[in-house]
Short mmCIF file of N, CA and C in Angstrom, two decimals:
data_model
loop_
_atom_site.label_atom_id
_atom_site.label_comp_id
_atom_site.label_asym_id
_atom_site.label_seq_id
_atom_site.Cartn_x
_atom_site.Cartn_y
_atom_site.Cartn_z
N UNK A 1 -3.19 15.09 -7.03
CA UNK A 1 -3.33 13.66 -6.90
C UNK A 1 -2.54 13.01 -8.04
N UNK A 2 -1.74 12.18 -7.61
CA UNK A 2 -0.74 11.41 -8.50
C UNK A 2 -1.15 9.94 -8.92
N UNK A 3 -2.00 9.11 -10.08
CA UNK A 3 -1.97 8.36 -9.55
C UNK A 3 -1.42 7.29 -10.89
N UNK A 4 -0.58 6.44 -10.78
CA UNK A 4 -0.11 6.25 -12.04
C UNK A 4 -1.40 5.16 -12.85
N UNK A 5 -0.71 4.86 -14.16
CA UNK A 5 -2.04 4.34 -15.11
C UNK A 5 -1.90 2.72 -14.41
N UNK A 6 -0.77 2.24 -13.64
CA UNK A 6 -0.79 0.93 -13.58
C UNK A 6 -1.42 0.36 -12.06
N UNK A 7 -1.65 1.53 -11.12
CA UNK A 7 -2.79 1.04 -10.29
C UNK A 7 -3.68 0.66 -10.22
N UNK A 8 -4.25 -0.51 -9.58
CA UNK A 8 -5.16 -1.11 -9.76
C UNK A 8 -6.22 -0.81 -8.21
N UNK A 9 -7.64 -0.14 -8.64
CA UNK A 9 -8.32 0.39 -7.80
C UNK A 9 -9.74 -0.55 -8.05
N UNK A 10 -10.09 -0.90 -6.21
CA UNK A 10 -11.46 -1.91 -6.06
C UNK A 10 -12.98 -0.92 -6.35
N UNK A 11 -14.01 -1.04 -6.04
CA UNK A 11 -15.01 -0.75 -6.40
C UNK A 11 -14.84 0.68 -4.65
N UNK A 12 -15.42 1.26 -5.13
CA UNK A 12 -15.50 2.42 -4.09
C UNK A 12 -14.24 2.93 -3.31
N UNK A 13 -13.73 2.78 -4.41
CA UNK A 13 -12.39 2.94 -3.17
C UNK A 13 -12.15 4.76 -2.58
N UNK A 14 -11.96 5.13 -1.93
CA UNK A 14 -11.79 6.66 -1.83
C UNK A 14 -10.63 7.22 -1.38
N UNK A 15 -10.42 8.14 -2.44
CA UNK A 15 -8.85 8.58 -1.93
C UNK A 15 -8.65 10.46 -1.76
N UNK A 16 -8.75 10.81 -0.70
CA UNK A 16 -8.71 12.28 -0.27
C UNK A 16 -7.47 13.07 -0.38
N UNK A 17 -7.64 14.05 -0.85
CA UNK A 17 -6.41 15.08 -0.83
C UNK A 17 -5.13 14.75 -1.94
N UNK A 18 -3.70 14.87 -1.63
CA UNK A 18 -3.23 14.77 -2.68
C UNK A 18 -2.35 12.83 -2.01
N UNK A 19 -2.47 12.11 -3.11
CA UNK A 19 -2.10 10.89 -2.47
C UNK A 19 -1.04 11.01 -3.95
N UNK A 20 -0.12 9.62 -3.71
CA UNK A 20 0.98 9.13 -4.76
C UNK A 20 0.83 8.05 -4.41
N UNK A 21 0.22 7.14 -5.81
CA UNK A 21 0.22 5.65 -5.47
C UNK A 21 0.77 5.34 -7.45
N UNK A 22 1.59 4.17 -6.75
CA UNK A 22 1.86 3.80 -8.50
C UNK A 22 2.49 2.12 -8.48
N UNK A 23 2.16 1.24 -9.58
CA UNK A 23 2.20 0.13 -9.31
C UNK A 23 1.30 -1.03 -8.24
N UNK A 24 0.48 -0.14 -7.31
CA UNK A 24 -0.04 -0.93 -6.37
C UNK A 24 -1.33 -1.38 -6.39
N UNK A 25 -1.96 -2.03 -5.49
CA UNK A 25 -3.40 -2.82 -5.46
C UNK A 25 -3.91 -1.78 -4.32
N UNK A 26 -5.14 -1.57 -4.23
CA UNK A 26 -5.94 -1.27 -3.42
C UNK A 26 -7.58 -1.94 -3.12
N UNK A 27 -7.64 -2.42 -2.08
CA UNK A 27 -8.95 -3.20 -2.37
C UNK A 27 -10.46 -2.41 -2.28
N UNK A 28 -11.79 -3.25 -2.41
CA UNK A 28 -12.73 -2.79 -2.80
C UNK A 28 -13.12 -1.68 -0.91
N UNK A 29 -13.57 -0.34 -1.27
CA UNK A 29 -14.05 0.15 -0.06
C UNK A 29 -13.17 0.51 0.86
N UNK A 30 -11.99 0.72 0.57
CA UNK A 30 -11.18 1.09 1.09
C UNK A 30 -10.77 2.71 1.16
N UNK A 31 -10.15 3.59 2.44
CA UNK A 31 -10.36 5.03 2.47
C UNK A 31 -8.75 4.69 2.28
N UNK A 32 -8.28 6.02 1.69
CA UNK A 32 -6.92 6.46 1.85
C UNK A 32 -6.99 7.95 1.96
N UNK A 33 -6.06 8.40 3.28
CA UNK A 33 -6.02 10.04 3.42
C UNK A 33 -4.95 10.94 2.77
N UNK A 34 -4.86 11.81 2.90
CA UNK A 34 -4.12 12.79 1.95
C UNK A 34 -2.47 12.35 2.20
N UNK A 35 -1.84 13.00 1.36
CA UNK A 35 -0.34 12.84 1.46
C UNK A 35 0.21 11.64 1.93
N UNK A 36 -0.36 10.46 1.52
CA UNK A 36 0.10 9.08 1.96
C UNK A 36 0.76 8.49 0.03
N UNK A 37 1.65 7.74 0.56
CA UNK A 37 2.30 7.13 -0.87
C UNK A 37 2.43 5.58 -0.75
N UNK A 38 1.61 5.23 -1.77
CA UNK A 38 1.88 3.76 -1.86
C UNK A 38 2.54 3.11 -3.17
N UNK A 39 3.50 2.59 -2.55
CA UNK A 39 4.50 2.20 -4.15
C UNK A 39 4.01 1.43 -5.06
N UNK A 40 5.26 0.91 -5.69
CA UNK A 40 5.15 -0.40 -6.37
C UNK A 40 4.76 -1.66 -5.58
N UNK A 41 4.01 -2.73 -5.99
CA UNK A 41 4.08 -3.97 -5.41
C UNK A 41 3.19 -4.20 -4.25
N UNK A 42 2.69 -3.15 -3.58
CA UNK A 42 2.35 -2.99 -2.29
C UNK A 42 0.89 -3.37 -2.66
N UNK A 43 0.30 -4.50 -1.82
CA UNK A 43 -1.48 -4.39 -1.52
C UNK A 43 -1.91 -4.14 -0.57
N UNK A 44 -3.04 -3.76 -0.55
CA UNK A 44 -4.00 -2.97 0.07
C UNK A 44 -5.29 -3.51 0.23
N UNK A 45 -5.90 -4.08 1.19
CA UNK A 45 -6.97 -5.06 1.20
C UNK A 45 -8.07 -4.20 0.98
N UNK A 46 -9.38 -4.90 1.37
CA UNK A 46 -10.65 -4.12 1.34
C UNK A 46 -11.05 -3.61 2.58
N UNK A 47 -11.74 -3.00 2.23
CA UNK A 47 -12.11 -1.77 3.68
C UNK A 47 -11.04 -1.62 5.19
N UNK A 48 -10.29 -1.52 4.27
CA UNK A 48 -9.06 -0.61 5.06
C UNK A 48 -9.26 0.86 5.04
N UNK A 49 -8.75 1.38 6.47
CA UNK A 49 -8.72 2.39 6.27
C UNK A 49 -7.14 3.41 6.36
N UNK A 50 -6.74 4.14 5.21
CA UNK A 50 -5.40 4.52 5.72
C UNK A 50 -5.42 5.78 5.95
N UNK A 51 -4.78 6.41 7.18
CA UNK A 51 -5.10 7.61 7.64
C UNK A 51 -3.58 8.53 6.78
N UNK A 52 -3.97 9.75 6.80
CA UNK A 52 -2.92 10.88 6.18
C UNK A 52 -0.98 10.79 6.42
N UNK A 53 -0.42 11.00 5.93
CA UNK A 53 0.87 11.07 6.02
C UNK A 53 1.39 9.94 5.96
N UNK A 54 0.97 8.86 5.69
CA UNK A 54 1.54 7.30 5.73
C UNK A 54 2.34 6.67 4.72
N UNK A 55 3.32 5.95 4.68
CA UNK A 55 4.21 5.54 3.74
C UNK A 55 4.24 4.10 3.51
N UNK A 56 3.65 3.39 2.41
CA UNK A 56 3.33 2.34 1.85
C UNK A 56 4.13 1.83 1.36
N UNK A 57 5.61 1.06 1.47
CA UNK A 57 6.44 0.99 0.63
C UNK A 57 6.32 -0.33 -0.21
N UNK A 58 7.02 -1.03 -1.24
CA UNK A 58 7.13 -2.10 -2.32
C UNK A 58 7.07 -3.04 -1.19
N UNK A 59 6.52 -4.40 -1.62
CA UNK A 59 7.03 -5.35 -0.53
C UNK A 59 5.61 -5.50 0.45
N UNK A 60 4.92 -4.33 0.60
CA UNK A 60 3.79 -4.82 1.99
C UNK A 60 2.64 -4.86 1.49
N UNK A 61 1.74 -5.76 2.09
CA UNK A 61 0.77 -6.51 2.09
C UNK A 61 -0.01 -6.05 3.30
N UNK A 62 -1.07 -5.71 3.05
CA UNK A 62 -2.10 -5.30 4.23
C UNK A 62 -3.66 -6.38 3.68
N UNK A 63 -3.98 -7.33 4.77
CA UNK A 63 -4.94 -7.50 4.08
C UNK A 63 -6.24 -6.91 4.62
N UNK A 64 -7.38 -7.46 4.60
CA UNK A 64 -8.52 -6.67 4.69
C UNK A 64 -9.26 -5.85 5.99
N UNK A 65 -9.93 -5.32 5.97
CA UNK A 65 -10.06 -4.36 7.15
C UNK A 65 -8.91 -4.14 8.23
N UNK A 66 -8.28 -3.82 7.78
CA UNK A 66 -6.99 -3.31 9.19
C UNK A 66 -6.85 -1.40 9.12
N UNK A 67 -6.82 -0.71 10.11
CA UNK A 67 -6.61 0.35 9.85
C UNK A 67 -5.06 0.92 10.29
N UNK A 68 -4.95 1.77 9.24
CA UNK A 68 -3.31 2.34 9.79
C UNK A 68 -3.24 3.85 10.47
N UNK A 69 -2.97 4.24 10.90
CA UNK A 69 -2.92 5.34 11.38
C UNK A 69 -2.06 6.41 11.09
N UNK A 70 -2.80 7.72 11.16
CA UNK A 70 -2.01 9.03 10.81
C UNK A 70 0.03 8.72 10.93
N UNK A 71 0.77 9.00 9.75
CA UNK A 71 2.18 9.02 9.88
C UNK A 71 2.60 7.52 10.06
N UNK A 72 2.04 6.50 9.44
CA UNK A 72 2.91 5.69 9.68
C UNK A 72 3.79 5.15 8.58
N UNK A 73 4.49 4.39 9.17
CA UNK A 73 6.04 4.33 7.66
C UNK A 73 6.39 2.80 7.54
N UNK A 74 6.14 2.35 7.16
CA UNK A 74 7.09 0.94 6.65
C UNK A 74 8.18 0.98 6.03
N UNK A 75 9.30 0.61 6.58
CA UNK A 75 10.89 -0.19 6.06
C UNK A 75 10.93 -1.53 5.55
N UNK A 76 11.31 -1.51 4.02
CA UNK A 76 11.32 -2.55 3.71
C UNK A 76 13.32 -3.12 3.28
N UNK A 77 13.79 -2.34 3.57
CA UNK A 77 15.21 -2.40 3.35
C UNK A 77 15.81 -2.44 4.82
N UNK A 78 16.56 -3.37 5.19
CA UNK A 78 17.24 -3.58 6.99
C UNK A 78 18.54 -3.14 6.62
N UNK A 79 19.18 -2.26 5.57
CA UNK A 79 20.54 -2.61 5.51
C UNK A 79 20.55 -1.42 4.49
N UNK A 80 20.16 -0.27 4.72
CA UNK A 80 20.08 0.87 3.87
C UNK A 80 21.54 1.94 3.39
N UNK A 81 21.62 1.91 1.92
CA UNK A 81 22.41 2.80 1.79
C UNK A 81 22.42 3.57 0.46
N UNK A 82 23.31 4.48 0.49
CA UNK A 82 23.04 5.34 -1.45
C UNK A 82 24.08 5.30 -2.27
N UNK A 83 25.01 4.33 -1.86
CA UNK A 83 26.16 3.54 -2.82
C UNK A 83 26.21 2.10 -2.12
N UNK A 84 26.93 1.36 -3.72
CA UNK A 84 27.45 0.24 -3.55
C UNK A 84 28.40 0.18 -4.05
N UNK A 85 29.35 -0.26 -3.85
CA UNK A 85 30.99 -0.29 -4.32
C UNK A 85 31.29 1.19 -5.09
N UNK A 86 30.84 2.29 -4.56
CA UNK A 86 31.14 3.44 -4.80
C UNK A 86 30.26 3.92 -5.59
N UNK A 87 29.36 3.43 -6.11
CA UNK A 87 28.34 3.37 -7.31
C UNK A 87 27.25 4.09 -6.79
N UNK A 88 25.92 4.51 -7.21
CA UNK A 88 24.83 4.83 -6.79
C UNK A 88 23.89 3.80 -6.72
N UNK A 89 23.28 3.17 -5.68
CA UNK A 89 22.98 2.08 -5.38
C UNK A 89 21.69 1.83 -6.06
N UNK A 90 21.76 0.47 -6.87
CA UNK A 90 20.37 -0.06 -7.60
C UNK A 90 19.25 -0.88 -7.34
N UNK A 91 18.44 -1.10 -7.96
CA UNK A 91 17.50 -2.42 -7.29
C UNK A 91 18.17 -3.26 -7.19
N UNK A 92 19.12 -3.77 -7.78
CA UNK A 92 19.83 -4.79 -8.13
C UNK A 92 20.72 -5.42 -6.71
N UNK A 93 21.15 -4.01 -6.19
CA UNK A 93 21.89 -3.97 -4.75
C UNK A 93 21.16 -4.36 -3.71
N UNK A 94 20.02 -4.29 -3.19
CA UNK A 94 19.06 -4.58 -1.95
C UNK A 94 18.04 -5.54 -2.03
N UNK A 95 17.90 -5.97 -0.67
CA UNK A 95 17.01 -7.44 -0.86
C UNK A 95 15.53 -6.56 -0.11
N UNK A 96 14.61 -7.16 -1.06
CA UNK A 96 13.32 -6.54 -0.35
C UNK A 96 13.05 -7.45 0.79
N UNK A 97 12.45 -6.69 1.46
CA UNK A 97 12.11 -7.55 2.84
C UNK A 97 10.60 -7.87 2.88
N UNK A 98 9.69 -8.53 2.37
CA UNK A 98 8.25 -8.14 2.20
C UNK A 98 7.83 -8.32 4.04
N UNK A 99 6.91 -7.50 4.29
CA UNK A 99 5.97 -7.53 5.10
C UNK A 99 4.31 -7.59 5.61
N UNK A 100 3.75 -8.67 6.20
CA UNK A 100 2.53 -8.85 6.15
C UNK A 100 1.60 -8.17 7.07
N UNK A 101 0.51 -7.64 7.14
CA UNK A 101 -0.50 -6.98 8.02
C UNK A 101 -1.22 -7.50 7.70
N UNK A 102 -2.24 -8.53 9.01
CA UNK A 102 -3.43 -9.36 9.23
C UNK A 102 -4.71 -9.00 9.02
N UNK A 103 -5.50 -9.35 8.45
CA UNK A 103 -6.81 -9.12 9.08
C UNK A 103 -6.96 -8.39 9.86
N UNK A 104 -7.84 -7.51 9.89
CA UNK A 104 -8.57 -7.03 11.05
C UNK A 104 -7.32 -6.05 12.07
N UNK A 105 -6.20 -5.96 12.37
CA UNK A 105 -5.02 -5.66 12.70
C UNK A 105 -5.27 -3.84 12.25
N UNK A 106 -4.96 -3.56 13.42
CA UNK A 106 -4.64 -1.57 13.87
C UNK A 106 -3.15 -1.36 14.22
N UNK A 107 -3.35 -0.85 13.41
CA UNK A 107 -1.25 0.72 13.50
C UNK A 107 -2.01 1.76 14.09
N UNK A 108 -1.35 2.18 15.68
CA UNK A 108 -1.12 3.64 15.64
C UNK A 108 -0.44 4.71 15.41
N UNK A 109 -0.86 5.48 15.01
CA UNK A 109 -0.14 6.82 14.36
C UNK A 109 1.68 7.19 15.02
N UNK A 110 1.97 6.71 13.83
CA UNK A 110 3.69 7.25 14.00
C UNK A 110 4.45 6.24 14.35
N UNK A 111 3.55 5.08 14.38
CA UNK A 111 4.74 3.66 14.28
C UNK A 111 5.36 3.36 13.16
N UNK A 112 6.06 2.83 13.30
CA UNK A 112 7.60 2.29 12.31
C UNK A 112 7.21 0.81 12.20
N UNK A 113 7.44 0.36 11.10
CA UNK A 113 7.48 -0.99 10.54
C UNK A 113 8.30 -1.98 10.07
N UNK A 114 9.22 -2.18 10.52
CA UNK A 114 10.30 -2.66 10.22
C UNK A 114 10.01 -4.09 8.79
N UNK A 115 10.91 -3.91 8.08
CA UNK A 115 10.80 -5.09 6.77
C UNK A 115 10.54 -6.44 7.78
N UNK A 116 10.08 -7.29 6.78
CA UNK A 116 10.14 -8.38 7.31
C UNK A 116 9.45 -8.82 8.34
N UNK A 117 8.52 -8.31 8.76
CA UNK A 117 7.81 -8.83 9.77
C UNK A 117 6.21 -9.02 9.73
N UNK A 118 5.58 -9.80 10.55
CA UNK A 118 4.08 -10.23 10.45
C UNK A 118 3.43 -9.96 11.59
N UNK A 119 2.36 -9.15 11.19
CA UNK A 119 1.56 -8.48 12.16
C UNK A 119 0.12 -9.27 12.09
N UNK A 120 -0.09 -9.90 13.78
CA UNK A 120 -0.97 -10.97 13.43
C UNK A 120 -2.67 -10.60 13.19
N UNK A 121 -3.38 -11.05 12.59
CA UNK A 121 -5.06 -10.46 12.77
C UNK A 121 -5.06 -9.81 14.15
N UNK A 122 -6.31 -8.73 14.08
CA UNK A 122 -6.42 -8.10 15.43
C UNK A 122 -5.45 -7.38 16.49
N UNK A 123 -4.49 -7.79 15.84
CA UNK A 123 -3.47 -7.06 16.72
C UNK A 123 -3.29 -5.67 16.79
N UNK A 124 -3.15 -5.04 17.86
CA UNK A 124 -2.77 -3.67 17.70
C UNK A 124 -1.79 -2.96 18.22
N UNK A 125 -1.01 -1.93 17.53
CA UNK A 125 0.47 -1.44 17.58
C UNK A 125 0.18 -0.01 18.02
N UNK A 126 0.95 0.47 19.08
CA UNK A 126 0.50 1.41 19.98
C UNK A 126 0.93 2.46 19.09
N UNK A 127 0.39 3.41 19.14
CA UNK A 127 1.43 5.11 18.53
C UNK A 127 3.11 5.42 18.83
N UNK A 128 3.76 5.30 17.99
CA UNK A 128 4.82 5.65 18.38
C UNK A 128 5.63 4.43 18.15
N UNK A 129 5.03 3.30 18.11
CA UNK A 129 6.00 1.80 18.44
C UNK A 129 6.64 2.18 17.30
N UNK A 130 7.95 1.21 17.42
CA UNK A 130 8.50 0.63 16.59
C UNK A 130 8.58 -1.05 16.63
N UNK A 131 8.54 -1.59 15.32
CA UNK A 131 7.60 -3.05 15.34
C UNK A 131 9.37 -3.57 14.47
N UNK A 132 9.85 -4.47 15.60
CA UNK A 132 10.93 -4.70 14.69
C UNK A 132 10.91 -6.73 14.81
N UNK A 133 9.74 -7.12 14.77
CA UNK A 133 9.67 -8.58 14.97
C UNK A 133 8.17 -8.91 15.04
N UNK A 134 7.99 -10.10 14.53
CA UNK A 134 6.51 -10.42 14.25
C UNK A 134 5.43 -10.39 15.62
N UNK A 135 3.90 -9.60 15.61
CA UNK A 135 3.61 -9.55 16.34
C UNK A 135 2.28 -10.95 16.36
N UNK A 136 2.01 -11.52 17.22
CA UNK A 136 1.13 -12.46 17.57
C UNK A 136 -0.27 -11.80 17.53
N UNK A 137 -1.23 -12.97 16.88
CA UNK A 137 -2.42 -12.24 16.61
C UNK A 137 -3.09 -11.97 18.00
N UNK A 138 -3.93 -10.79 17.87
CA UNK A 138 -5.05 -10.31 18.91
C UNK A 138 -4.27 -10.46 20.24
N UNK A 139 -3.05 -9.31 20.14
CA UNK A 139 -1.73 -9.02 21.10
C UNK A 139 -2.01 -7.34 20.44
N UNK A 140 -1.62 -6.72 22.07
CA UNK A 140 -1.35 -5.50 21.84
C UNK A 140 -0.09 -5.34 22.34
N UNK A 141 0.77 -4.33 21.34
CA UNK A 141 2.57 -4.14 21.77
C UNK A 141 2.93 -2.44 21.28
N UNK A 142 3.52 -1.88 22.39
CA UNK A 142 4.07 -0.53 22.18
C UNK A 142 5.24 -0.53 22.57
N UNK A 143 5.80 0.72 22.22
CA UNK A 143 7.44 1.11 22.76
C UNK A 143 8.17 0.89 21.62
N UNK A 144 9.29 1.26 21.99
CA UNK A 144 10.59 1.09 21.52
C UNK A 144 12.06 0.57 22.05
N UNK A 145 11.84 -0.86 20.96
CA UNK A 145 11.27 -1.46 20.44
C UNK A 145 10.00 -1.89 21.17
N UNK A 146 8.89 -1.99 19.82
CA UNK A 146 7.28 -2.96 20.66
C UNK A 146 7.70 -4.44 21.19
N UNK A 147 7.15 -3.95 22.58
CA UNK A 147 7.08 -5.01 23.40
C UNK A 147 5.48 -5.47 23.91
N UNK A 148 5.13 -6.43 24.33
CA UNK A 148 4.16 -7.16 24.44
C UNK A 148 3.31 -6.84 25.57
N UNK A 149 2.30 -5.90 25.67
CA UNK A 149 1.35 -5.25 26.61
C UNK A 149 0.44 -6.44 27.07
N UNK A 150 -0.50 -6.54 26.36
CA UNK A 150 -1.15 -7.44 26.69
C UNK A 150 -2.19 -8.49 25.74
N UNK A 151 -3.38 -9.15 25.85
CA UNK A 151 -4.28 -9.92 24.75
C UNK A 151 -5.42 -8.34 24.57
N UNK A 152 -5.93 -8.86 23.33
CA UNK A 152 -6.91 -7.68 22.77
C UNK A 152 -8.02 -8.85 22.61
N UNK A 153 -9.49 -8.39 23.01
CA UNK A 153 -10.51 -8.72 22.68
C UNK A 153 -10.73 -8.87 20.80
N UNK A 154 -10.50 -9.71 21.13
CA UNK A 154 -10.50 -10.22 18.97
C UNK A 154 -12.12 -10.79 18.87
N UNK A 155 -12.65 -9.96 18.08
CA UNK A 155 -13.64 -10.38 17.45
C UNK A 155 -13.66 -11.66 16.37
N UNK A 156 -15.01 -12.03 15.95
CA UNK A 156 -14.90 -13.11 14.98
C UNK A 156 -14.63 -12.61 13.52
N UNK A 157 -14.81 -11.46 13.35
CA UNK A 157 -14.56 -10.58 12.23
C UNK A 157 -12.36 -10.99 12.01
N UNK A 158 -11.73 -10.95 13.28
CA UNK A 158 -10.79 -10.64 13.09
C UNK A 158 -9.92 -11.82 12.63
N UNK A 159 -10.57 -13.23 12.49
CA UNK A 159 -10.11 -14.38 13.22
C UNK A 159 -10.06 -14.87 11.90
#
C-alpha cells in the first residue's frame, strides 16, 4: 500500500489490498479496492464506493455516493503525447481537462472517461462505454461511443 504523506483521508475511509493514492482527497466512508490509483488533485466524495483496478487521474472530481466499477479509467489529457518540440513532454505542455461525477451517479466496469466531461447525478454508464460527452442526470448510456439508452429511476437521495 502506497500512500503518500499529502493525502487527505475522511473518517472511516477503507482501503483494501495494495492501492497508490498521492496528493488526493478521499471522503468520509468511503471503500476503495485493491490496485486502483488515485493521483494528484483528484476528489473523492463520501461513501463512494471504488471497485479494484480503477484509475483516478489529476483533474476528477467524484462527488458523494457514486460508485465506480471494477477497471475503470479516466482521461484527463484529449491530445496525448511523450514529446514536445522534440523534448520529453512536461506539465507545462498539456492542458488538464478536469472532469465531474454527480451525486449518486454509477460507472460500469471497464468504461473509459474521457477529460472534460460531466456525468449527471444518478446517472448510469453501462460496462464497457466509452463516455466522450456530458451525460444528463438520471440517464442511462452505453456503447461506443455512450449513447443514450434510456431515463433511470432517480431517487431523492440522487437529486
Amino acid at each position: 500500500m502506497r500512500i503518500a504523506p499529502d493525502v487527505r483521508l475522511g473518517r472511516n475511509v477503507g482501503l483494501y489490498g495494495f492501492v497508490n493514492l498521492y496528493g488526493c482527497e478521499i471522503g468520509d466512508d468511503t471503500r476503495v479496492g485493491t490496485f486502483v490509483e488515485i493521483q494528484k488533485n483528484a476528489v473523492i466524495g463520501a461513501r463512494c464506493k471504488i471497485q479494484s483496478h480503477s484509475f483516478i487521474c489529476e483533474g476528477v472530481t467524484i462527488e458523494d455516493e457514486v460508485f465506480v466499477g471494477h477497471g475503470v479509467m479516466f482521461i484527463n489529457d484529449l491530445d496525448p503525447r511523450a514529446t514536445y518540440a522534440g523534448q520529453l513532454q512536461t506539465d507545462a505542455d498539456w492542458q488538464l481537462m478536469p472532469t465531474r461525477v454527480c451525486r449518486g451517479a454509477s460507472i460500469g466496469s471497464g468504461a473509459i472517461i474521457l477529460g472534460g466531461v460531466t456525468i449527471g447525478a444518478g446517472a448510469l454508464i453501462g460496462a464497457g462505454a466509452v463516455v466522450t460527452r456530458d451525460v444528463p442526470p438520471g440517464t442511462v448510456v452505453a456503447g461506443v461511443p455512450a449513447r443514450l439508452l434510456r431515463s433511470r429511476q432517480v431517487t431523492g437521495a440522487d437529486r
